[in-house]
Tab-separated table of C-alpha atoms and ligand atoms in Angstrom:
chain	number	residue	atom	x	y	z
A	1	MET	CA	4.389	-18.091	14.445
A	2	ASP	CA	6.963	-17.702	17.185
A	3	PHE	CA	7.069	-13.950	17.794
A	4	LYS	CA	10.350	-14.138	19.707
A	5	LYS	CA	12.086	-15.791	16.753
A	6	LEU	CA	11.187	-13.165	14.148
A	7	PRO	CA	14.422	-11.478	12.936
A	8	PRO	CA	13.670	-7.920	14.157
A	9	VAL	CA	12.637	-9.184	17.593
A	10	GLN	CA	15.722	-11.387	17.910
A	11	GLU	CA	18.255	-8.996	16.476
A	12	GLN	CA	17.140	-5.399	16.887
A	13	LEU	CA	15.524	-4.722	20.238
A	14	MET	CA	18.780	-4.247	22.099
A	15	LYS	CA	20.016	-1.686	19.584
A	16	CYS	CA	17.633	1.058	20.756
A	17	VAL	CA	19.625	3.800	22.465
A	18	ARG	CA	16.429	5.722	23.398
A	19	CYS	CA	17.646	8.762	21.438
A	20	GLY	CA	14.117	9.823	20.453
A	21	LYS	CA	14.948	10.602	16.800
A	22	CYS	CA	12.031	8.383	15.738
A	23	ARG	CA	9.688	10.303	18.021
A	24	SER	CA	10.497	13.606	16.352
A	25	VAL	CA	9.357	12.360	12.925
A	26	CYS	CA	6.304	10.272	13.840
A	27	PRO	CA	3.046	11.749	12.461
A	28	VAL	CA	0.945	10.094	15.170
A	29	PHE	CA	3.165	11.334	17.998
A	30	ALA	CA	2.947	14.815	16.449
A	31	GLU	CA	-0.833	14.681	17.009
A	32	VAL	CA	-0.994	12.918	20.365
A	33	GLY	CA	2.299	13.769	22.084
A	34	ILE	CA	2.192	10.788	24.464
A	35	GLU	CA	5.214	8.497	24.776
A	36	THR	CA	3.138	5.307	24.467
A	37	THR	CA	2.097	6.374	20.951
A	38	ALA	CA	5.694	7.181	19.963
A	39	PRO	CA	7.884	4.665	18.128
A	40	ARG	CA	10.362	4.655	20.998
A	41	GLY	CA	7.515	3.695	23.320
A	42	HIS	CA	6.534	0.908	20.913
A	43	VAL	CA	10.062	-0.495	20.921
A	44	PHE	CA	10.016	-0.518	24.717
A	45	MET	CA	6.585	-2.178	24.735
A	46	VAL	CA	7.733	-4.920	22.358
A	47	GLN	CA	10.709	-5.560	24.606
A	48	MET	CA	8.421	-5.921	27.632
A	49	LEU	CA	6.146	-8.276	25.682
A	50	ARG	CA	9.121	-10.393	24.679
A	51	ASP	CA	10.383	-10.562	28.245
A	52	GLY	CA	6.935	-11.432	29.601
A	53	LYS	CA	6.766	-8.226	31.654
A	54	VAL	CA	3.580	-7.163	29.856
A	55	GLU	CA	0.688	-9.463	28.962
A	56	PRO	CA	-0.415	-9.660	25.300
A	57	THR	CA	-3.792	-7.990	25.843
A	58	ASN	CA	-6.138	-6.076	23.549
A	59	GLU	CA	-5.233	-2.904	25.417
A	60	VAL	CA	-1.593	-3.285	24.380
A	61	TYR	CA	-2.742	-4.038	20.814
A	62	GLU	CA	-4.741	-0.799	20.809
A	63	ARG	CA	-1.629	1.177	21.732
A	64	LEU	CA	0.533	-0.445	19.094
A	65	GLY	CA	-2.339	-0.301	16.597
A	66	GLN	CA	-2.283	3.502	16.634
A	67	CYS	CA	0.841	3.321	14.494
A	68	LEU	CA	0.345	3.769	10.749
A	69	LEU	CA	3.276	1.471	9.894
A	70	CYS	CA	4.425	4.350	7.683
A	71	GLU	CA	8.097	3.462	8.334
A	72	THR	CA	9.173	7.090	8.843
A	73	CYS	CA	10.662	6.159	12.216
A	74	SER	CA	12.515	3.169	10.764
A	75	ILE	CA	14.284	5.140	8.045
A	76	ASN	CA	15.283	7.819	10.564
A	77	CYS	CA	16.535	5.506	13.317
A	78	PRO	CA	20.319	5.879	13.680
A	79	SER	CA	20.539	2.312	15.030
A	80	GLY	CA	18.815	0.902	11.935
A	81	ILE	CA	15.877	-0.545	13.854
A	82	ASP	CA	12.855	-1.576	11.790
A	83	VAL	CA	10.419	-0.188	14.314
A	84	HIS	CA	7.420	-0.934	12.110
A	85	GLU	CA	8.415	-4.603	11.826
A	86	LEU	CA	8.725	-4.887	15.599
A	87	ASN	CA	5.285	-3.357	15.902
A	88	ALA	CA	3.753	-5.692	13.291
A	89	ALA	CA	5.374	-8.727	14.929
A	90	ALA	CA	3.957	-7.737	18.313
A	91	ARG	CA	0.484	-7.182	16.858
A	92	SER	CA	0.463	-10.737	15.534
A	93	TYR	CA	1.653	-12.134	18.849
A	94	ILE	CA	-1.111	-10.292	20.679
A	95	TYR	CA	-3.758	-11.177	18.106
A	96	ASP	CA	-2.871	-14.876	18.299
A	97	ASN	CA	-3.690	-14.641	21.989
A	98	ASN	CA	-6.920	-12.678	21.386
A	99	PRO	CA	-8.434	-13.754	18.048
A	100	SER	CA	-11.644	-12.044	16.892
A	101	VAL	CA	-14.516	-13.305	14.744
A	102	GLY	CA	-14.628	-10.107	12.697
A	103	LYS	CA	-10.982	-10.167	11.749
A	104	GLU	CA	-11.117	-13.863	10.906
A	105	LEU	CA	-14.091	-13.199	8.643
A	106	LEU	CA	-12.440	-10.286	6.875
A	107	PHE	CA	-8.776	-11.263	6.696
A	108	GLU	CA	-8.988	-15.075	6.692
A	109	THR	CA	-12.247	-15.990	4.975
A	110	LEU	CA	-12.652	-13.092	2.560
A	111	TRP	CA	-9.292	-11.475	1.867
A	112	THR	CA	-7.521	-14.763	1.125
A	113	LYS	CA	-9.997	-15.627	-1.631
A	114	PRO	CA	-9.780	-13.213	-4.575
A	115	ALA	CA	-13.034	-14.368	-6.228
A	116	MET	CA	-14.973	-13.890	-2.999
A	117	LEU	CA	-13.342	-10.506	-2.393
A	118	ARG	CA	-14.277	-9.412	-5.908
A	119	SER	CA	-17.883	-10.571	-5.447
A	120	SER	CA	-18.088	-8.631	-2.179
A	121	ALA	CA	-16.836	-5.483	-3.906
A	122	ARG	CA	-19.460	-5.989	-6.627
A	123	VAL	CA	-22.170	-6.358	-3.989
A	124	MET	CA	-20.935	-3.208	-2.204
A	125	SER	CA	-20.880	-1.302	-5.468
A	126	ALA	CA	-24.444	-2.403	-6.285
A	127	ALA	CA	-25.600	-1.631	-2.724
A	128	GLN	CA	-24.169	1.878	-3.029
A	129	LYS	CA	-26.011	2.453	-6.262
A	130	LEU	CA	-29.242	1.223	-4.713
A	131	GLY	CA	-28.632	3.091	-1.439
A	132	LEU	CA	-28.755	-0.160	0.504
A	133	GLN	CA	-25.718	0.206	2.749
A	134	SER	CA	-27.894	0.776	5.784
A	135	LEU	CA	-29.379	-2.688	5.248
A	136	ALA	CA	-26.010	-4.267	5.948
A	137	ARG	CA	-25.781	-2.290	9.156
A	138	LYS	CA	-29.293	-3.280	10.215
A	139	THR	CA	-28.570	-6.971	9.725
A	140	GLY	CA	-25.940	-6.716	12.459
A	141	LEU	CA	-23.326	-8.393	10.261
A	142	THR	CA	-21.299	-5.232	10.077
A	143	LYS	CA	-21.054	-5.004	13.862
A	144	ILE	CA	-18.603	-7.868	13.933
A	145	LEU	CA	-16.301	-6.368	11.306
A	146	PRO	CA	-13.238	-4.477	12.559
A	147	GLY	CA	-13.248	-0.692	12.274
A	148	ASP	CA	-16.108	1.703	11.884
A	149	LEU	CA	-18.193	0.725	8.898
A	150	LYS	CA	-20.017	4.045	8.762
A	151	GLU	CA	-16.699	5.784	8.193
A	152	ALA	CA	-15.563	3.067	5.780
A	153	GLU	CA	-18.675	3.682	3.721
A	154	GLN	CA	-17.780	7.338	3.376
A	155	MET	CA	-14.287	6.432	2.239
A	156	MET	CA	-15.461	3.837	-0.249
A	157	ASP	CA	-18.498	5.587	-1.647
A	158	ASN	CA	-17.611	5.086	-5.269
A	159	ILE	CA	-16.549	1.488	-5.818
A	160	PRO	CA	-16.261	0.790	-9.551
A	161	SER	CA	-18.755	-1.825	-10.723
A	162	LYS	CA	-16.110	-3.637	-12.803
A	163	SER	CA	-12.812	-4.888	-11.457
A	164	ALA	CA	-9.597	-4.522	-13.436
A	165	ARG	CA	-9.471	-8.309	-13.676
A	166	SER	CA	-12.789	-8.351	-15.530
A	167	ARG	CA	-11.568	-5.645	-17.936
A	168	LEU	CA	-8.171	-7.105	-18.785
A	169	SER	CA	-7.041	-10.312	-20.477
A	170	GLU	CA	-4.667	-12.711	-18.830
A	171	ILE	CA	-2.239	-12.329	-21.753
A	172	ASN	CA	-1.713	-8.903	-23.335
A	173	LEU	CA	0.554	-8.976	-26.382
A	174	ALA	CA	3.215	-6.345	-27.069
A	175	ARG	CA	1.978	-3.842	-29.641
A	176	GLU	CA	5.427	-3.263	-31.066
A	177	GLU	CA	8.455	-5.528	-31.310
A	178	LYS	CA	8.564	-7.537	-28.086
A	179	LYS	CA	11.350	-6.660	-25.676
A	180	TYR	CA	10.238	-8.222	-22.404
A	181	THR	CA	7.783	-10.648	-20.900
A	182	VAL	CA	6.416	-8.885	-17.867
A	183	GLY	CA	4.330	-10.334	-15.058
A	184	TYR	CA	1.874	-7.778	-13.776
A	185	PHE	CA	1.066	-8.150	-10.087
A	186	LEU	CA	-2.503	-6.944	-9.847
A	187	GLY	CA	-3.058	-5.928	-6.223
A	188	CYS	CA	-6.484	-5.994	-4.561
A	189	GLY	CA	-6.626	-2.190	-4.229
A	190	THR	CA	-5.868	-1.546	-7.888
A	191	ASP	CA	-8.128	-4.381	-9.006
A	192	LEU	CA	-11.193	-3.323	-7.029
A	193	PHE	CA	-10.857	0.406	-6.347
A	194	SER	CA	-8.573	1.786	-9.083
A	195	PRO	CA	-9.129	-0.465	-12.121
A	196	ASN	CA	-8.362	2.430	-14.481
A	197	VAL	CA	-4.780	2.400	-13.169
A	198	ALA	CA	-4.353	-1.244	-14.180
A	199	VAL	CA	-5.866	-0.612	-17.616
A	200	ALA	CA	-3.513	2.359	-18.111
A	201	ALA	CA	-0.495	0.337	-16.927
A	202	VAL	CA	-1.190	-2.472	-19.370
A	203	ASP	CA	-1.798	0.068	-22.139
A	204	VAL	CA	1.544	1.820	-21.548
A	205	LEU	CA	3.517	-1.409	-21.138
A	206	THR	CA	2.155	-3.084	-24.269
A	207	ARG	CA	2.765	0.100	-26.291
A	208	ASN	CA	6.391	-0.114	-25.214
A	209	GLY	CA	7.254	-3.630	-26.269
A	210	CYS	CA	6.103	-5.613	-23.245
A	211	GLU	CA	3.998	-8.724	-23.320
A	212	VAL	CA	2.046	-8.375	-20.104
A	213	ILE	CA	0.795	-11.462	-18.320
A	214	ILE	CA	-1.595	-11.152	-15.393
A	215	PRO	CA	-1.471	-14.561	-13.706
A	216	LYS	CA	-4.943	-15.759	-12.803
A	217	ASP	CA	-4.148	-17.398	-9.501
A	218	MET	CA	-2.498	-14.513	-7.640
A	219	LYS	CA	-3.774	-13.592	-4.211
A	220	CYS	CA	-3.416	-10.526	-1.974
A	221	CYS	CA	0.192	-9.467	-1.307
A	222	GLY	CA	-0.453	-9.937	2.439
A	223	LEU	CA	0.373	-6.426	3.616
A	224	PRO	CA	-3.112	-5.809	5.085
A	225	HIS	CA	-2.678	-9.017	7.056
A	226	ILE	CA	0.704	-7.952	8.430
A	227	ALA	CA	-0.826	-4.651	9.532
A	228	ASN	CA	-3.731	-6.407	11.217
A	229	GLY	CA	-1.934	-8.972	13.334
A	230	LYS	CA	-2.072	-11.870	10.911
A	231	ILE	CA	1.508	-12.524	9.888
A	232	GLU	CA	0.936	-16.259	9.454
A	233	THR	CA	-1.785	-15.581	6.899
A	234	ALA	CA	0.544	-13.120	5.152
A	235	GLN	CA	3.162	-15.882	4.996
A	236	LYS	CA	0.636	-18.278	3.439
A	237	LEU	CA	-0.452	-15.692	0.868
A	238	ALA	CA	3.144	-14.828	-0.017
A	239	ALA	CA	4.077	-18.524	-0.295
A	240	HIS	CA	1.178	-19.011	-2.694
A	241	ASN	CA	2.194	-16.023	-4.835
A	242	ILE	CA	5.833	-17.132	-4.882
A	243	LYS	CA	4.799	-20.526	-6.261
A	244	VAL	CA	2.496	-19.009	-8.881
A	245	LEU	CA	4.870	-16.266	-10.075
A	246	ASN	CA	8.067	-18.327	-10.026
A	247	ALA	CA	6.400	-20.876	-12.331
A	248	TYR	CA	6.563	-18.293	-15.153
A	249	ASP	CA	9.690	-17.230	-16.982
A	250	PHE	CA	9.186	-13.494	-16.499
A	251	ASP	CA	11.927	-10.999	-17.270
A	252	TYR	CA	10.381	-8.677	-14.697
A	253	ILE	CA	7.400	-8.520	-12.386
A	254	VAL	CA	5.902	-5.051	-12.079
A	255	THR	CA	3.182	-3.544	-9.960
A	256	ASP	CA	1.666	-0.082	-9.838
A	257	CYS	CA	0.849	-0.411	-6.130
A	258	ALA	CA	3.478	0.812	-3.661
A	259	SER	CA	2.170	-1.524	-0.970
A	260	CYS	CA	2.368	-4.572	-3.241
A	261	SER	CA	5.912	-3.789	-4.405
A	262	SER	CA	7.010	-3.335	-0.810
A	263	ALA	CA	5.274	-6.598	0.165
A	264	LEU	CA	7.135	-8.396	-2.635
A	265	SER	CA	10.463	-6.707	-1.845
A	266	ARG	CA	13.528	-8.474	-0.511
A	267	LYS	CA	13.137	-6.673	2.803
A	268	ASN	CA	9.638	-7.981	3.419
A	269	MET	CA	10.485	-11.474	2.167
A	270	GLU	CA	13.295	-11.575	4.717
A	271	PHE	CA	10.906	-10.422	7.424
A	272	LEU	CA	8.441	-13.194	6.568
A	273	PHE	CA	10.751	-16.042	5.628
A	274	ALA	CA	14.289	-15.550	7.014
A	275	GLY	CA	15.732	-18.946	7.902
A	276	LEU	CA	12.804	-20.903	6.437
A	277	LYS	CA	13.008	-23.377	3.554
A	278	ILE	CA	11.114	-21.078	1.221
A	279	GLU	CA	13.545	-18.148	1.685
A	280	ASP	CA	15.564	-18.750	-1.515
A	281	ALA	CA	12.439	-18.946	-3.698
A	282	ALA	CA	11.102	-15.806	-2.021
A	283	LEU	CA	14.305	-13.874	-2.679
A	284	ALA	CA	14.443	-15.141	-6.279
A	285	LEU	CA	10.994	-13.671	-6.797
A	286	SER	CA	11.810	-10.339	-5.189
A	287	GLU	CA	14.859	-9.982	-7.477
A	288	LYS	CA	12.468	-9.630	-10.418
A	289	VAL	CA	10.016	-7.219	-8.817
A	290	LEU	CA	10.039	-3.539	-9.739
A	291	ASP	CA	7.675	-0.718	-9.073
A	292	LEU	CA	6.048	0.299	-12.349
A	293	THR	CA	7.611	3.783	-12.336
A	294	VAL	CA	11.104	2.304	-11.843
A	295	PHE	CA	10.514	-0.144	-14.683
A	296	LEU	CA	9.297	2.591	-17.032
A	297	ILE	CA	12.299	4.830	-16.341
A	298	ASP	CA	15.222	2.488	-15.613
A	299	VAL	CA	14.379	-0.422	-17.902
A	300	LEU	CA	12.250	0.990	-20.724
A	301	ASP	CA	13.679	4.531	-20.524
A	302	ILE	CA	10.334	5.678	-21.810
A	303	ARG	CA	10.339	8.761	-24.102
A	304	LEU	CA	7.196	10.428	-25.335
A	305	PRO	CA	6.681	12.132	-28.673
A	306	GLN	CA	6.041	15.896	-28.539
A	307	LYS	CA	2.558	16.807	-29.683
A	308	LYS	CA	1.497	20.291	-30.684
A	309	THR	CA	-1.698	19.853	-28.709
A	310	ALA	CA	0.040	19.159	-25.375
A	311	GLU	CA	-1.740	21.375	-22.835
A	312	LYS	CA	0.184	22.837	-19.899
A	313	ILE	CA	-1.145	21.389	-16.686
A	314	ARG	CA	-0.003	21.803	-13.085
A	315	VAL	CA	0.405	18.495	-11.279
A	316	THR	CA	1.538	17.705	-7.747
A	317	TYR	CA	2.780	14.405	-6.327
A	318	HIS	CA	2.313	12.679	-2.960
A	319	ASP	CA	4.936	10.091	-1.922
A	320	PRO	CA	3.319	6.861	-0.680
A	321	CYS	CA	5.104	5.627	2.460
A	322	HIS	CA	5.463	2.158	0.979
A	323	LEU	CA	7.376	3.629	-1.947
A	324	ALA	CA	9.345	6.525	-0.440
A	325	ASN	CA	10.093	5.033	2.986
A	326	ALA	CA	9.913	1.292	2.438
A	327	GLN	CA	11.788	1.325	-0.889
A	328	LEU	CA	13.398	4.780	-1.031
A	329	ILE	CA	11.731	5.426	-4.393
A	330	LYS	CA	11.032	9.123	-4.805
A	331	ASP	CA	12.712	10.214	-8.043
A	332	HIS	CA	11.174	7.767	-10.520
A	333	PRO	CA	7.524	8.858	-10.257
A	334	ARG	CA	8.628	12.496	-10.523
A	335	GLU	CA	10.873	11.787	-13.491
A	336	LEU	CA	7.996	9.987	-15.189
A	337	LEU	CA	5.739	12.997	-14.697
A	338	ARG	CA	8.442	15.348	-16.023
A	339	ARG	CA	8.740	13.251	-19.153
A	340	ILE	CA	5.074	13.781	-20.051
A	341	PRO	CA	4.983	16.855	-22.302
A	342	GLY	CA	2.820	19.651	-20.930
A	343	ILE	CA	3.062	18.595	-17.287
A	344	GLN	CA	4.422	21.092	-14.845
A	345	LEU	CA	5.370	19.422	-11.563
A	346	ALA	CA	4.548	21.560	-8.530
A	347	GLU	CA	6.018	20.109	-5.339
A	348	MET	CA	3.889	20.282	-2.221
A	349	LYS	CA	5.364	20.922	1.237
A	350	ALA	CA	6.386	17.711	2.997
A	351	PRO	CA	5.421	15.421	0.083
A	352	ASN	CA	6.890	12.475	1.973
A	353	THR	CA	4.613	12.597	5.025
A	354	CYS	CA	1.899	9.986	5.350
A	355	CYS	CA	-1.609	10.829	4.085
A	356	GLY	CA	-3.142	8.878	6.972
A	357	GLY	CA	-4.633	6.216	4.691
A	358	SER	CA	-2.280	3.350	5.361
A	359	GLY	CA	-4.523	0.587	4.029
A	360	THR	CA	-7.173	-0.201	6.611
A	361	TYR	CA	-5.992	2.458	9.131
A	362	SER	CA	-8.430	5.095	7.898
A	363	THR	CA	-11.336	2.831	8.794
A	364	THR	CA	-9.927	1.511	12.092
A	365	HIS	CA	-8.619	4.915	13.308
A	366	TYR	CA	-10.792	7.372	11.433
A	367	GLU	CA	-10.258	10.458	13.589
A	368	MET	CA	-6.461	10.221	13.693
A	369	SER	CA	-6.419	9.412	9.997
A	370	MET	CA	-8.413	12.575	9.241
A	371	LYS	CA	-6.098	14.797	11.304
A	372	ILE	CA	-3.120	13.556	9.302
A	373	LEU	CA	-5.053	13.770	6.029
A	374	ASP	CA	-6.091	17.380	6.653
A	375	LYS	CA	-2.433	18.447	6.965
A	376	LYS	CA	-1.624	16.641	3.737
A	377	MET	CA	-4.528	18.298	1.935
A	378	ASP	CA	-3.459	21.785	3.092
A	379	ASN	CA	-0.023	21.175	1.588
A	380	ALA	CA	-1.441	19.719	-1.619
A	381	MET	CA	-3.998	22.489	-2.143
A	382	GLU	CA	-1.363	25.180	-1.622
A	383	THR	CA	0.304	24.081	-4.873
A	384	GLY	CA	-2.676	25.163	-6.977
A	385	ALA	CA	-2.385	21.898	-8.899
A	386	LYS	CA	-5.153	20.672	-11.159
A	387	ILE	CA	-4.179	17.023	-10.722
A	388	LEU	CA	-2.926	15.239	-7.602
A	389	THR	CA	-0.852	12.136	-8.326
A	390	THR	CA	0.431	9.255	-6.257
A	391	CYS	CA	1.460	5.620	-6.774
A	392	CYS	CA	-0.699	3.635	-4.373
A	393	PRO	CA	-4.423	2.767	-4.570
A	394	SER	CA	-4.806	3.194	-0.808
A	395	CYS	CA	-3.375	6.741	-1.046
A	396	ILE	CA	-5.572	7.425	-4.098
A	397	MET	CA	-8.637	6.486	-2.069
A	398	GLN	CA	-7.563	8.518	0.961
A	399	LEU	CA	-6.592	11.598	-1.083
A	400	SER	CA	-9.804	11.409	-3.127
A	401	TYR	CA	-11.711	11.455	0.138
A	402	GLY	CA	-9.524	14.378	1.273
A	403	CYS	CA	-10.434	16.328	-1.873
A	404	LYS	CA	-14.118	15.737	-1.201
A	405	ARG	CA	-13.730	16.677	2.453
A	406	HIS	CA	-12.021	19.943	1.472
A	407	ASN	CA	-14.195	20.663	-1.582
A	408	TRP	CA	-11.122	20.640	-3.771
A	409	ASP	CA	-12.142	19.832	-7.301
A	410	VAL	CA	-9.130	17.985	-8.726
A	411	GLN	CA	-8.530	14.527	-10.110
A	412	VAL	CA	-6.451	12.056	-8.096
A	413	LEU	CA	-4.511	9.810	-10.459
A	414	HIS	CA	-1.561	7.455	-10.750
A	415	PRO	CA	1.153	8.940	-13.046
A	416	VAL	CA	0.654	6.025	-15.457
A	417	GLU	CA	-2.913	7.213	-16.099
A	418	LEU	CA	-1.527	10.547	-17.326
A	419	LEU	CA	0.952	8.691	-19.473
A	420	SER	CA	-1.748	6.534	-21.044
A	421	ARG	CA	-3.949	9.596	-21.609
A	422	TYR	CA	-1.086	11.331	-23.360
A	423	TYR	CA	-0.614	8.400	-25.731
A	424	GLN	CA	-4.312	8.410	-26.507
A	425	SER	CA	-4.655	12.182	-26.960
B	501	LIG	S1	15.416	6.392	16.734
B	501	LIG	FE1	15.926	4.215	16.957
B	501	LIG	S2	17.458	4.163	18.590
B	501	LIG	FE2	16.474	6.172	18.719
B	501	LIG	S3	14.784	5.878	20.200
B	501	LIG	FE3	13.932	5.510	18.169
B	501	LIG	S4	14.106	3.288	17.863
B	501	LIG	FE4	15.475	3.829	19.575
B	502	LIG	S1	5.638	3.691	11.570
B	502	LIG	FE1	5.002	5.844	11.343
B	502	LIG	S2	3.211	6.065	12.684
B	502	LIG	FE2	4.264	4.158	13.283
B	502	LIG	S3	5.580	4.738	14.966
B	502	LIG	FE3	6.805	4.866	13.078
B	502	LIG	S4	6.622	6.993	12.388
B	502	LIG	FE4	5.002	6.639	13.906
């Protein structure tokens, strides 16, 4: 990958007018207050890397790596600079010059092979049940993995023993007159950590006239790779998924994971493939992709029957960055919740600020992640909600950990789980 040829690096660096608007909205800068952690500082750093004034060292990676890639700066930049893309591009450039065994093992060997990833999750789940996590640490294997495994263990202390893939069929027929053939993009997070979300999504879709196909050969959407300096691997994963998904004649492709829908979006396809031969196929795919909540509202216009038994329940909603910032989707999840009889939506303060999860960030930058999470939890708890909802498995994991950390006894769910429960009640 030629870092200097990536579209944001070629086209956007000179547009920065150093106004500092991005700095005023950055959750990491709010905690640290040092210019090198601010988005404006990152833009400057990328420029120096491009011009060869700074060497691509691990120290520079560490500075850029403090960013959550939450995209808050990008949507607030008056010059329209995709600061997060510049940051991700620079991370890859630096990583290519300083590869590490641990990252290769995790992101190249494991995370590109769904069957192996699933087996690892099964092993972790079994190890948790047997209390054997310390064994992995003692073997020394964990020392080479990126991030702090001790913290990661705390975050992932309840891995389901069965993946969504093992609970769902490849083809799920419509349960009423068929309206659409829908490809369901089953992301790694939903598959391994939130399988109930996938089961609920398929339940709701098939009840509403969709034949849901979950293609067997799909791989990770590649977003974790982009965040961890491996853009070339993300390109390979996306190219694979484009080939697999474009071979079907889907009316739509839906996903319940904000990160996956942003990875499959036109914007990200342009970032990965602008000017390359595969670009047209990539854009053709992204044309069909919709976040599940958008599909349920805009395409199916889902309406639920009133039931006498519908209990009133207070629910709050957290905006995932990859939905609210990356795709400007805020209304659809809320509208979906409002359409479920009995649900009373209680907005939290600053629902659109990052929860600090950001995929692997909570394990690579645990302390910063917790500072940001604690603010989010204060705002969520203030609502007095009984259920906390969001549309991203990474946020679900982070917020569930936040609830435990703050002894807040609520469920953390995707809105589609409430929808499915309502149908079944
Ligand atoms: S908001 Fe945009 S133009 Fe202003 S300093 Fe940040 S990156 Fe530069
Ligand atoms: S993406 Fe988020 S964390 Fe990163 S610099 Fe921008 S606002 Fe800050």
